[in-house]
């Protein structure tokens, strides 16, 4: 049986290994905040690119 060693007294490598075990990954979730464009705001972009008539 291993002796209990407080987290603060562990080596940096062992602390990092323990932290990595505790933390999960995000999976398919993108942690960056996604902002929806405001529908009321005036947009200068062309609505349908390439739909203008070229003579």
PDB file with one MODEL, atoms N, CA, C and O in Angstrom:
MODEL        1
ATOM      1  N   UNK A   1       0.840  -1.192   0.000  1.00  0.00           N
ATOM      2  CA  UNK A   1       0.000   0.000   0.000  1.00  0.00           C
ATOM      3  C   UNK A   1       0.876   1.243   0.000  1.00  0.00           C
ATOM      4  O   UNK A   1       1.834   1.344   0.766  1.00  0.00           O
ATOM      5  N   UNK A   2       0.536   2.183  -0.867  1.00  0.00           N
ATOM      6  CA  UNK A   2       1.336   3.401  -0.962  1.00  0.00           C
ATOM      7  C   UNK A   2       1.023   4.333   0.194  1.00  0.00           C
ATOM      8  O   UNK A   2      -0.102   4.394   0.688  1.00  0.00           O
ATOM      9  N   UNK A   3       2.044   5.049   0.604  1.00  0.00           N
ATOM     10  CA  UNK A   3       1.868   6.038   1.658  1.00  0.00           C
ATOM     11  C   UNK A   3       1.188   7.273   1.081  1.00  0.00           C
ATOM     12  O   UNK A   3       1.452   7.654  -0.060  1.00  0.00           O
ATOM     13  N   UNK A   4       0.307   7.905   1.869  1.00  0.00           N
ATOM     14  CA  UNK A   4      -0.360   9.117   1.411  1.00  0.00           C
ATOM     15  C   UNK A   4       0.625  10.279   1.444  1.00  0.00           C
ATOM     16  O   UNK A   4       1.271  10.534   2.460  1.00  0.00           O
ATOM     17  N   UNK A   5       0.727  10.972   0.328  1.00  0.00           N
ATOM     18  CA  UNK A   5       1.581  12.153   0.231  1.00  0.00           C
ATOM     19  C   UNK A   5       0.689  13.312  -0.176  1.00  0.00           C
ATOM     20  O   UNK A   5      -0.033  13.214  -1.167  1.00  0.00           O
ATOM     21  N   UNK A   6       0.726  14.428   0.583  1.00  0.00           N
ATOM     22  CA  UNK A   6      -0.108  15.579   0.205  1.00  0.00           C
ATOM     23  C   UNK A   6       0.234  16.057  -1.207  1.00  0.00           C
ATOM     24  O   UNK A   6       1.368  15.930  -1.669  1.00  0.00           O
ATOM     25  N   UNK A   7      -0.776  16.608  -1.872  1.00  0.00           N
ATOM     26  CA  UNK A   7      -0.622  17.052  -3.258  1.00  0.00           C
ATOM     27  C   UNK A   7       0.496  18.076  -3.391  1.00  0.00           C
ATOM     28  O   UNK A   7       1.259  18.038  -4.356  1.00  0.00           O
ATOM     29  N   UNK A   8       0.599  18.986  -2.438  1.00  0.00           N
ATOM     30  CA  UNK A   8       1.604  20.056  -2.514  1.00  0.00           C
ATOM     31  C   UNK A   8       3.027  19.509  -2.443  1.00  0.00           C
ATOM     32  O   UNK A   8       3.961  20.132  -2.948  1.00  0.00           O
ATOM     33  N   UNK A   9       3.193  18.343  -1.815  1.00  0.00           N
ATOM     34  CA  UNK A   9       4.541  17.791  -1.659  1.00  0.00           C
ATOM     35  C   UNK A   9       4.932  16.854  -2.798  1.00  0.00           C
ATOM     36  O   UNK A   9       6.070  16.387  -2.848  1.00  0.00           O
ATOM     37  N   UNK A  10       4.019  16.577  -3.698  1.00  0.00           N
ATOM     38  CA  UNK A  10       4.349  15.736  -4.845  1.00  0.00           C
ATOM     39  C   UNK A  10       5.236  16.509  -5.816  1.00  0.00           C
ATOM     40  O   UNK A  10       5.255  17.740  -5.816  1.00  0.00           O
ATOM     41  N   UNK A  11       5.966  15.768  -6.637  1.00  0.00           N
ATOM     42  CA  UNK A  11       6.780  16.431  -7.653  1.00  0.00           C
ATOM     43  C   UNK A  11       5.863  17.058  -8.695  1.00  0.00           C
ATOM     44  O   UNK A  11       4.690  16.702  -8.805  1.00  0.00           O
ATOM     45  N   UNK A  12       6.414  17.994  -9.453  1.00  0.00           N
ATOM     46  CA  UNK A  12       5.612  18.694 -10.467  1.00  0.00           C
ATOM     47  C   UNK A  12       5.065  17.709 -11.506  1.00  0.00           C
ATOM     48  O   UNK A  12       3.932  17.855 -11.963  1.00  0.00           O
ATOM     49  N   UNK A  13       5.868  16.709 -11.878  1.00  0.00           N
ATOM     50  CA  UNK A  13       5.427  15.734 -12.877  1.00  0.00           C
ATOM     51  C   UNK A  13       4.254  14.910 -12.351  1.00  0.00           C
ATOM     52  O   UNK A  13       3.302  14.643 -13.085  1.00  0.00           O
ATOM     53  N   UNK A  14       4.322  14.505 -11.071  1.00  0.00           N
ATOM     54  CA  UNK A  14       3.234  13.711 -10.498  1.00  0.00           C
ATOM     55  C   UNK A  14       1.991  14.570 -10.304  1.00  0.00           C
ATOM     56  O   UNK A  14       0.872  14.088 -10.480  1.00  0.00           O
ATOM     57  N   UNK A  15       2.178  15.844  -9.940  1.00  0.00           N
ATOM     58  CA  UNK A  15       1.037  16.756  -9.816  1.00  0.00           C
ATOM     59  C   UNK A  15       0.350  16.905 -11.170  1.00  0.00           C
ATOM     60  O   UNK A  15      -0.877  16.871 -11.261  1.00  0.00           O
ATOM     61  N   UNK A  16       1.153  17.070 -12.218  1.00  0.00           N
ATOM     62  CA  UNK A  16       0.598  17.223 -13.566  1.00  0.00           C
ATOM     63  C   UNK A  16      -0.140  15.958 -13.989  1.00  0.00           C
ATOM     64  O   UNK A  16      -1.208  16.037 -14.597  1.00  0.00           O
ATOM     65  N   UNK A  17       0.428  14.779 -13.667  1.00  0.00           N
ATOM     66  CA  UNK A  17      -0.221  13.517 -14.021  1.00  0.00           C
ATOM     67  C   UNK A  17      -1.563  13.379 -13.306  1.00  0.00           C
ATOM     68  O   UNK A  17      -2.541  12.942 -13.913  1.00  0.00           O
ATOM     69  N   UNK A  18      -1.626  13.746 -12.025  1.00  0.00           N
ATOM     70  CA  UNK A  18      -2.882  13.682 -11.277  1.00  0.00           C
ATOM     71  C   UNK A  18      -3.906  14.663 -11.835  1.00  0.00           C
ATOM     72  O   UNK A  18      -5.083  14.328 -11.970  1.00  0.00           O
ATOM     73  N   UNK A  19      -3.461  15.870 -12.158  1.00  0.00           N
ATOM     74  CA  UNK A  19      -4.369  16.873 -12.723  1.00  0.00           C
ATOM     75  C   UNK A  19      -4.924  16.414 -14.067  1.00  0.00           C
ATOM     76  O   UNK A  19      -6.105  16.611 -14.353  1.00  0.00           O
ATOM     77  N   UNK A  20      -4.076  15.805 -14.891  1.00  0.00           N
ATOM     78  CA  UNK A  20      -4.522  15.319 -16.197  1.00  0.00           C
ATOM     79  C   UNK A  20      -5.560  14.211 -16.055  1.00  0.00           C
ATOM     80  O   UNK A  20      -6.479  14.114 -16.868  1.00  0.00           O
ATOM     81  N   UNK A  21      -5.418  13.370 -15.023  1.00  0.00           N
ATOM     82  CA  UNK A  21      -6.398  12.309 -14.784  1.00  0.00           C
ATOM     83  C   UNK A  21      -7.747  12.893 -14.388  1.00  0.00           C
ATOM     84  O   UNK A  21      -8.790  12.400 -14.819  1.00  0.00           O
ATOM     85  N   UNK A  22      -7.732  13.941 -13.571  1.00  0.00           N
ATOM     86  CA  UNK A  22      -8.973  14.542 -13.073  1.00  0.00           C
ATOM     87  C   UNK A  22      -9.713  15.287 -14.171  1.00  0.00           C
ATOM     88  O   UNK A  22     -10.944  15.274 -14.209  1.00  0.00           O
ATOM     89  N   UNK A  23      -8.978  15.934 -15.061  1.00  0.00           N
ATOM     90  CA  UNK A  23      -9.598  16.755 -16.097  1.00  0.00           C
ATOM     91  C   UNK A  23     -10.054  15.882 -17.248  1.00  0.00           C
ATOM     92  O   UNK A  23      -9.344  14.976 -17.684  1.00  0.00           O
ATOM     93  N   UNK A  24     -11.247  16.171 -17.730  1.00  0.00           N
ATOM     94  CA  UNK A  24     -11.750  15.476 -18.909  1.00  0.00           C
ATOM     95  C   UNK A  24     -11.503  16.313 -20.145  1.00  0.00           C
ATOM     96  O   UNK A  24     -11.054  17.455 -20.053  1.00  0.00           O
ATOM     97  N   UNK A  25     -11.797  15.745 -21.299  1.00  0.00           N
ATOM     98  CA  UNK A  25     -11.657  16.535 -22.517  1.00  0.00           C
ATOM     99  C   UNK A  25     -13.027  17.064 -22.924  1.00  0.00           C
ATOM    100  O   UNK A  25     -14.053  16.640 -22.391  1.00  0.00           O
ATOM    101  N   UNK A  26     -13.029  17.971 -23.851  1.00  0.00           N
ATOM    102  CA  UNK A  26     -14.270  18.617 -24.277  1.00  0.00           C
ATOM    103  C   UNK A  26     -15.029  17.762 -25.289  1.00  0.00           C
ATOM    104  O   UNK A  26     -16.199  18.030 -25.561  1.00  0.00           O
ATOM    105  N   UNK A  27     -14.396  16.756 -25.841  1.00  0.00           N
ATOM    106  CA  UNK A  27     -15.072  15.921 -26.836  1.00  0.00           C
ATOM    107  C   UNK A  27     -15.331  16.708 -28.108  1.00  0.00           C
ATOM    108  O   UNK A  27     -14.411  17.314 -28.657  1.00  0.00           O
ATOM    109  N   UNK A  28     -16.566  16.708 -28.582  1.00  0.00           N
ATOM    110  CA  UNK A  28     -16.919  17.420 -29.813  1.00  0.00           C
ATOM    111  C   UNK A  28     -17.360  18.846 -29.552  1.00  0.00           C
ATOM    112  O   UNK A  28     -17.738  19.550 -30.488  1.00  0.00           O
ATOM    113  N   UNK A  29     -17.323  19.293 -28.300  1.00  0.00           N
ATOM    114  CA  UNK A  29     -17.791  20.629 -27.951  1.00  0.00           C
ATOM    115  C   UNK A  29     -16.679  21.637 -28.204  1.00  0.00           C
ATOM    116  O   UNK A  29     -15.537  21.427 -27.793  1.00  0.00           O
ATOM    117  N   UNK A  30     -17.014  22.732 -28.883  1.00  0.00           N
ATOM    118  CA  UNK A  30     -16.064  23.812 -29.109  1.00  0.00           C
ATOM    119  C   UNK A  30     -16.195  24.800 -27.950  1.00  0.00           C
ATOM    120  O   UNK A  30     -17.250  25.417 -27.800  1.00  0.00           O
ATOM    121  N   UNK A  31     -15.148  24.971 -27.119  1.00  0.00           N
ATOM    122  CA  UNK A  31     -15.270  25.836 -25.946  1.00  0.00           C
ATOM    123  C   UNK A  31     -15.336  27.326 -26.280  1.00  0.00           C
ATOM    124  O   UNK A  31     -15.662  28.134 -25.410  1.00  0.00           O
ATOM    125  N   UNK A  32     -15.034  27.703 -27.519  1.00  0.00           N
ATOM    126  CA  UNK A  32     -15.100  29.115 -27.898  1.00  0.00           C
ATOM    127  C   UNK A  32     -16.555  29.561 -27.973  1.00  0.00           C
ATOM    128  O   UNK A  32     -17.416  28.821 -28.448  1.00  0.00           O
ATOM    129  N   UNK A  33     -16.817  30.756 -27.510  1.00  0.00           N
ATOM    130  CA  UNK A  33     -18.176  31.284 -27.511  1.00  0.00           C
ATOM    131  C   UNK A  33     -18.632  31.566 -28.940  1.00  0.00           C
ATOM    132  O   UNK A  33     -17.910  32.190 -29.717  1.00  0.00           O
ATOM    133  N   UNK A  34     -19.822  31.109 -29.277  1.00  0.00           N
ATOM    134  CA  UNK A  34     -20.382  31.343 -30.602  1.00  0.00           C
ATOM    135  C   UNK A  34     -21.443  32.433 -30.487  1.00  0.00           C
ATOM    136  O   UNK A  34     -22.348  32.330 -29.659  1.00  0.00           O
ATOM    137  N   UNK A  35     -21.340  33.467 -31.303  1.00  0.00           N
ATOM    138  CA  UNK A  35     -22.287  34.577 -31.263  1.00  0.00           C
ATOM    139  C   UNK A  35     -23.104  34.566 -32.548  1.00  0.00           C
ATOM    140  O   UNK A  35     -22.547  34.547 -33.645  1.00  0.00           O
ATOM    141  N   UNK A  36     -24.421  34.578 -32.409  1.00  0.00           N
ATOM    142  CA  UNK A  36     -25.287  34.639 -33.584  1.00  0.00           C
ATOM    143  C   UNK A  36     -25.327  36.068 -34.107  1.00  0.00           C
ATOM    144  O   UNK A  36     -25.382  37.005 -33.310  1.00  0.00           O
ATOM    145  N   UNK A  37     -25.300  36.263 -35.427  1.00  0.00           N
ATOM    146  CA  UNK A  37     -25.370  37.627 -35.969  1.00  0.00           C
ATOM    147  C   UNK A  37     -26.739  38.248 -35.697  1.00  0.00           C
ATOM    148  O   UNK A  37     -27.761  37.562 -35.726  1.00  0.00           O
ATOM    149  N   UNK A  38     -26.744  39.553 -35.435  1.00  0.00           N
ATOM    150  CA  UNK A  38     -27.984  40.279 -35.164  1.00  0.00           C
ATOM    151  C   UNK A  38     -28.761  40.440 -36.466  1.00  0.00           C
ATOM    152  O   UNK A  38     -28.216  40.920 -37.460  1.00  0.00           O
ATOM    153  N   UNK A  39     -30.029  40.041 -36.463  1.00  0.00           N
ATOM    154  CA  UNK A  39     -30.844  40.109 -37.680  1.00  0.00           C
ATOM    155  C   UNK A  39     -31.244  41.538 -38.022  1.00  0.00           C
ATOM    156  O   UNK A  39     -31.489  41.845 -39.189  1.00  0.00           O
ATOM    157  N   UNK A  40     -31.314  42.410 -37.035  1.00  0.00           N
ATOM    158  CA  UNK A  40     -31.740  43.794 -37.266  1.00  0.00           C
ATOM    159  C   UNK A  40     -30.600  44.680 -37.772  1.00  0.00           C
ATOM    160  O   UNK A  40     -30.843  45.745 -38.339  1.00  0.00           O
ATOM    161  N   UNK A  41     -29.377  44.245 -37.570  1.00  0.00           N
ATOM    162  CA  UNK A  41     -28.214  45.043 -37.939  1.00  0.00           C
ATOM    163  C   UNK A  41     -28.061  45.102 -39.465  1.00  0.00           C
ATOM    164  O   UNK A  41     -28.273  44.103 -40.153  1.00  0.00           O
ATOM    165  N   UNK A  42     -27.693  46.276 -39.985  1.00  0.00           N
ATOM    166  CA  UNK A  42     -27.485  46.458 -41.422  1.00  0.00           C
ATOM    167  C   UNK A  42     -26.226  45.718 -41.844  1.00  0.00           C
ATOM    168  O   UNK A  42     -25.164  45.902 -41.249  1.00  0.00           O
ATOM    169  N   UNK A  43     -26.341  44.894 -42.856  1.00  0.00           N
ATOM    170  CA  UNK A  43     -25.208  44.132 -43.352  1.00  0.00           C
ATOM    171  C   UNK A  43     -24.789  44.668 -44.712  1.00  0.00           C
ATOM    172  O   UNK A  43     -25.619  44.789 -45.612  1.00  0.00           O
ATOM    173  N   UNK A  44     -23.500  44.992 -44.872  1.00  0.00           N
ATOM    174  CA  UNK A  44     -22.989  45.512 -46.138  1.00  0.00           C
ATOM    175  C   UNK A  44     -22.597  44.385 -47.099  1.00  0.00           C
ATOM    176  O   UNK A  44     -22.314  44.634 -48.270  1.00  0.00           O
ATOM    177  N   UNK A  45     -22.583  43.162 -46.605  1.00  0.00           N
ATOM    178  CA  UNK A  45     -22.232  42.042 -47.473  1.00  0.00           C
ATOM    179  C   UNK A  45     -23.370  41.761 -48.440  1.00  0.00           C
ATOM    180  O   UNK A  45     -24.543  41.951 -48.118  1.00  0.00           O
ATOM    181  N   UNK A  46     -22.999  41.303 -49.637  1.00  0.00           N
ATOM    182  CA  UNK A  46     -24.025  40.934 -50.607  1.00  0.00           C
ATOM    183  C   UNK A  46     -24.731  39.682 -50.106  1.00  0.00           C
ATOM    184  O   UNK A  46     -24.096  38.747 -49.619  1.00  0.00           O
ATOM    185  N   UNK A  47     -26.037  39.679 -50.232  1.00  0.00           N
ATOM    186  CA  UNK A  47     -26.815  38.573 -49.703  1.00  0.00           C
ATOM    187  C   UNK A  47     -26.527  37.284 -50.475  1.00  0.00           C
ATOM    188  O   UNK A  47     -26.300  36.234 -49.872  1.00  0.00           O
ATOM    189  N   UNK A  48     -26.535  37.365 -51.801  1.00  0.00           N
ATOM    190  CA  UNK A  48     -26.282  36.196 -52.634  1.00  0.00           C
ATOM    191  C   UNK A  48     -25.105  36.521 -53.543  1.00  0.00           C
ATOM    192  O   UNK A  48     -25.269  37.213 -54.548  1.00  0.00           O
ATOM    193  N   UNK A  49     -23.952  36.039 -53.207  1.00  0.00           N
ATOM    194  CA  UNK A  49     -22.763  36.323 -53.999  1.00  0.00           C
ATOM    195  C   UNK A  49     -22.865  35.620 -55.354  1.00  0.00           C
ATOM    196  O   UNK A  49     -23.153  34.425 -55.412  1.00  0.00           O
ATOM    197  N   UNK A  50     -22.634  36.345 -56.422  1.00  0.00           N
ATOM    198  CA  UNK A  50     -22.675  35.779 -57.761  1.00  0.00           C
ATOM    199  C   UNK A  50     -24.040  35.852 -58.406  1.00  0.00           C
ATOM    200  O   UNK A  50     -24.196  35.415 -59.546  1.00  0.00           O
ATOM    201  N   UNK A  51     -25.038  36.389 -57.719  1.00  0.00           N
ATOM    202  CA  UNK A  51     -26.373  36.451 -58.306  1.00  0.00           C
ATOM    203  C   UNK A  51     -26.578  37.726 -59.118  1.00  0.00           C
ATOM    204  O   UNK A  51     -27.588  37.858 -59.809  1.00  0.00           O
ATOM    205  N   UNK A  52     -25.624  38.677 -59.045  1.00  0.00           N
ATOM    206  CA  UNK A  52     -25.767  39.915 -59.810  1.00  0.00           C
ATOM    207  C   UNK A  52     -25.596  39.620 -61.302  1.00  0.00           C
ATOM    208  O   UNK A  52     -24.846  38.720 -61.679  1.00  0.00           O
ATOM    209  N   UNK A  53     -26.279  40.366 -62.129  1.00  0.00           N
ATOM    210  CA  UNK A  53     -26.239  40.137 -63.568  1.00  0.00           C
ATOM    211  C   UNK A  53     -25.027  40.834 -64.173  1.00  0.00           C
ATOM    212  O   UNK A  53     -24.831  42.035 -63.986  1.00  0.00           O
ATOM    213  N   UNK A  54     -24.214  40.066 -64.902  1.00  0.00           N
ATOM    214  CA  UNK A  54     -23.043  40.637 -65.562  1.00  0.00           C
ATOM    215  C   UNK A  54     -23.358  40.804 -67.045  1.00  0.00           C
ATOM    216  O   UNK A  54     -23.620  39.819 -67.736  1.00  0.00           O
ATOM    217  N   UNK A  55     -23.335  42.046 -67.541  1.00  0.00           N
ATOM    218  CA  UNK A  55     -23.618  42.315 -68.957  1.00  0.00           C
ATOM    219  C   UNK A  55     -22.351  42.555 -69.727  1.00  0.00           C
ATOM    220  O   UNK A  55     -22.397  42.797 -70.933  1.00  0.00           O
TER     221      UNK A  55
ENDMDL
END
